[in-house]
């Protein structure tokens, strides 16, 4: 390359010399004929003038080349500086990525260890509950090592193995069981992990697009018969077993919430918590501690309590609610039968949803301030609370409810509670199917 440049430069210099020979020849002619200078001396003078002109031309070209080279060097220097900055930025991003991966790994391991501790706690709780009588109230449940299960990478809650307690034999139909037999059946269902999460959609009206899900727990007997909450809560609550049921339900709800987050879905999940869990001095503090490390769930997870639980909340229950509210979690009140509400006070306690049945809404005017059902939606809206009309089962009820300008509905008409498919909880985000989450 350098030889080519030298040849190019030499060629330009020779061309410049030839260019200046023409005026030099004129100079020689003038010196000979006008001044009478000897031809040899005039020729020498012309040659010298041609060479001086060529050299001057070459000097000018070299100056131009030096400026061009200097400009290229400046551009290369700027480019090198830019590359250096890019390399520094890349190094910073690599360090940041390593720190984030390390942090996420630690959080993930902490969730896994929390799940392991919870399984141990469930075993201990069920072992303690074994000696309880079905008809008599139970003493305080046995301590749980960590009550917040919810390791997001575990597909299903682990089965609690306990070979010392066989199931009731022969297994009877649920309606034929007495309370003691029903309690033993419930306990065995918990020990053998026959607890399923059912989801029922909450839709917007009138479009009927799924906006939320309500998580409902169902127990299964060994023969596959479903034990509904109205059947198991009657004997499970006095036996101190509801925190265990809530614990498993919460685990499953969080699994669904994480799947929704992976799909970039904005749908939330209502998760019911019983009054017994709010009062459980072992379950609830450790549950709150777990939630402190998982506040990202607050966008999608809404804790739901019955109106009886909310109205009957004492200092302990209220402190439990306050602890969750301080972490940013929202609440919903369901099973509302009395519309004499204080929306402002409920909003201050972080209640953002209230569920009223279609029958209650359509009964008409209610006492205490002459609040009409038609005004309830706007009253709640002014206080930052959304009204959900549930238990909608017929199209004519939808028409009547829409006259109240209700925006959210729930009921068998829009979808029955259906069990969550195991594949939804086990699949990777890349293979996650679209809605619905529940089995057809």
Coordinates of N, CA, C and O in Angstrom, one line a residue, residues 274-275 277-280 284 288 305 309-326 331 345-351:
X274 N -59.7 -17.5 55.9 CA -60.7 -17.6 56.9 C -60.3 -16.8 58.2 O -59.2 -16.4 58.3
X275 N -61.3 -16.5 59.0 CA -61.0 -15.8 60.2 C -60.1 -16.6 61.1 O -59.3 -16.0 61.9
X277 N -57.6 -18.3 60.3 CA -56.2 -18.1 59.9 C -55.7 -16.7 60.3 O -54.5 -16.6 60.7
X278 N -56.6 -15.7 60.3 CA -56.2 -14.4 60.8 C -55.8 -14.5 62.3 O -55.0 -13.7 62.8
X279 N -56.5 -15.4 63.0 CA -56.3 -15.5 64.5 C -55.1 -16.4 64.8 O -54.7 -16.4 66.0
X280 N -54.7 -17.2 63.9 CA -53.6 -18.2 64.2 C -52.3 -17.5 64.4 O -51.7 -16.9 63.5
X284 N -50.2 -16.9 60.9 CA -50.2 -15.6 60.2 C -49.0 -14.7 60.3 O -48.6 -14.1 59.3
X288 N -47.1 -13.4 56.9 CA -46.8 -12.0 56.6 C -45.3 -11.9 56.3 O -44.9 -11.1 55.4
X305 N -62.2 -11.8 52.3 CA -62.7 -12.2 53.6 C -64.3 -12.0 53.5 O -64.8 -11.1 52.9
X309 N -66.6 -12.0 58.8 CA -65.2 -11.9 59.3 C -64.8 -10.5 59.5 O -64.2 -10.1 60.5
X310 N -65.1 -9.6 58.5 CA -64.7 -8.2 58.5 C -65.4 -7.5 59.7 O -64.8 -6.8 60.5
X311 N -66.7 -7.7 59.8 CA -67.5 -7.0 60.8 C -67.1 -7.5 62.2 O -67.2 -6.8 63.2
X312 N -66.8 -8.8 62.3 CA -66.4 -9.3 63.6 C -65.0 -9.3 64.0 O -64.5 -9.9 64.9
X313 N -64.2 -8.6 63.2 CA -62.7 -8.5 63.4 C -62.4 -7.8 64.7 O -62.9 -6.6 64.9
X314 N -61.6 -8.4 65.5 CA -61.2 -7.8 66.8 C -59.8 -7.2 66.6 O -59.3 -7.1 65.4
X315 N -59.1 -6.9 67.6 CA -57.8 -6.3 67.5 C -56.8 -7.2 66.8 O -55.9 -6.7 66.0
X316 N -56.8 -8.5 67.1 CA -55.9 -9.4 66.5 C -56.1 -9.5 65.0 O -55.2 -9.4 64.2
X317 N -57.4 -9.7 64.6 CA -57.7 -9.8 63.2 C -57.4 -8.5 62.4 O -56.8 -8.5 61.3
X318 N -57.7 -7.4 63.1 CA -57.4 -6.1 62.4 C -55.9 -5.9 62.3 O -55.4 -5.3 61.2
X319 N -55.1 -6.3 63.3 CA -53.7 -6.2 63.2 C -53.1 -7.0 62.0 O -52.2 -6.6 61.3
X320 N -53.7 -8.2 61.8 CA -53.3 -9.0 60.7 C -53.6 -8.4 59.4 O -52.8 -8.4 58.5
X321 N -54.8 -7.8 59.2 CA -55.2 -7.1 58.0 C -54.2 -5.9 57.8 O -53.8 -5.6 56.6
X322 N -54.0 -5.2 58.8 CA -53.1 -4.0 58.7 C -51.7 -4.4 58.2 O -51.1 -3.7 57.4
X323 N -51.2 -5.5 58.7 CA -49.9 -6.0 58.3 C -49.8 -6.3 56.8 O -48.9 -5.9 56.1
X324 N -50.9 -6.9 56.3 CA -50.9 -7.2 54.8 C -51.1 -5.9 54.0 O -50.5 -5.7 53.0
X325 N -52.0 -5.0 54.5 CA -52.2 -3.7 53.8 C -51.0 -2.9 53.7 O -50.7 -2.2 52.7
X326 N -50.1 -2.9 54.8 CA -48.9 -2.2 54.8 C -47.9 -2.6 53.7 O -47.0 -1.9 53.3
X331 N -57.7 -5.9 49.5 CA -58.7 -6.8 50.1 C -60.0 -6.7 49.3 O -60.4 -5.7 48.7
X345 N -64.6 3.9 55.5 CA -63.8 3.1 56.5 C -63.2 1.9 55.8 O -62.1 1.5 56.1
X346 N -63.9 1.2 54.9 CA -63.4 0.1 54.3 C -62.2 0.4 53.4 O -61.2 -0.3 53.3
X347 N -62.3 1.5 52.7 CA -61.2 2.0 51.8 C -60.0 2.2 52.7 O -58.9 1.9 52.3
X348 N -60.2 2.8 53.8 CA -59.0 3.1 54.7 C -58.3 1.8 55.2 O -57.1 1.8 55.5
X349 N -59.1 0.7 55.2 CA -58.5 -0.5 55.6 C -58.0 -1.3 54.4 O -57.7 -2.5 54.5
X350 N -58.0 -0.7 53.2 CA -57.4 -1.2 52.0 C -58.3 -2.2 51.3 O -57.9 -3.0 50.5
X351 N -59.6 -2.1 51.5 CA -60.6 -2.9 50.8 C -60.9 -2.1 49.4 O -61.2 -1.0 49.4

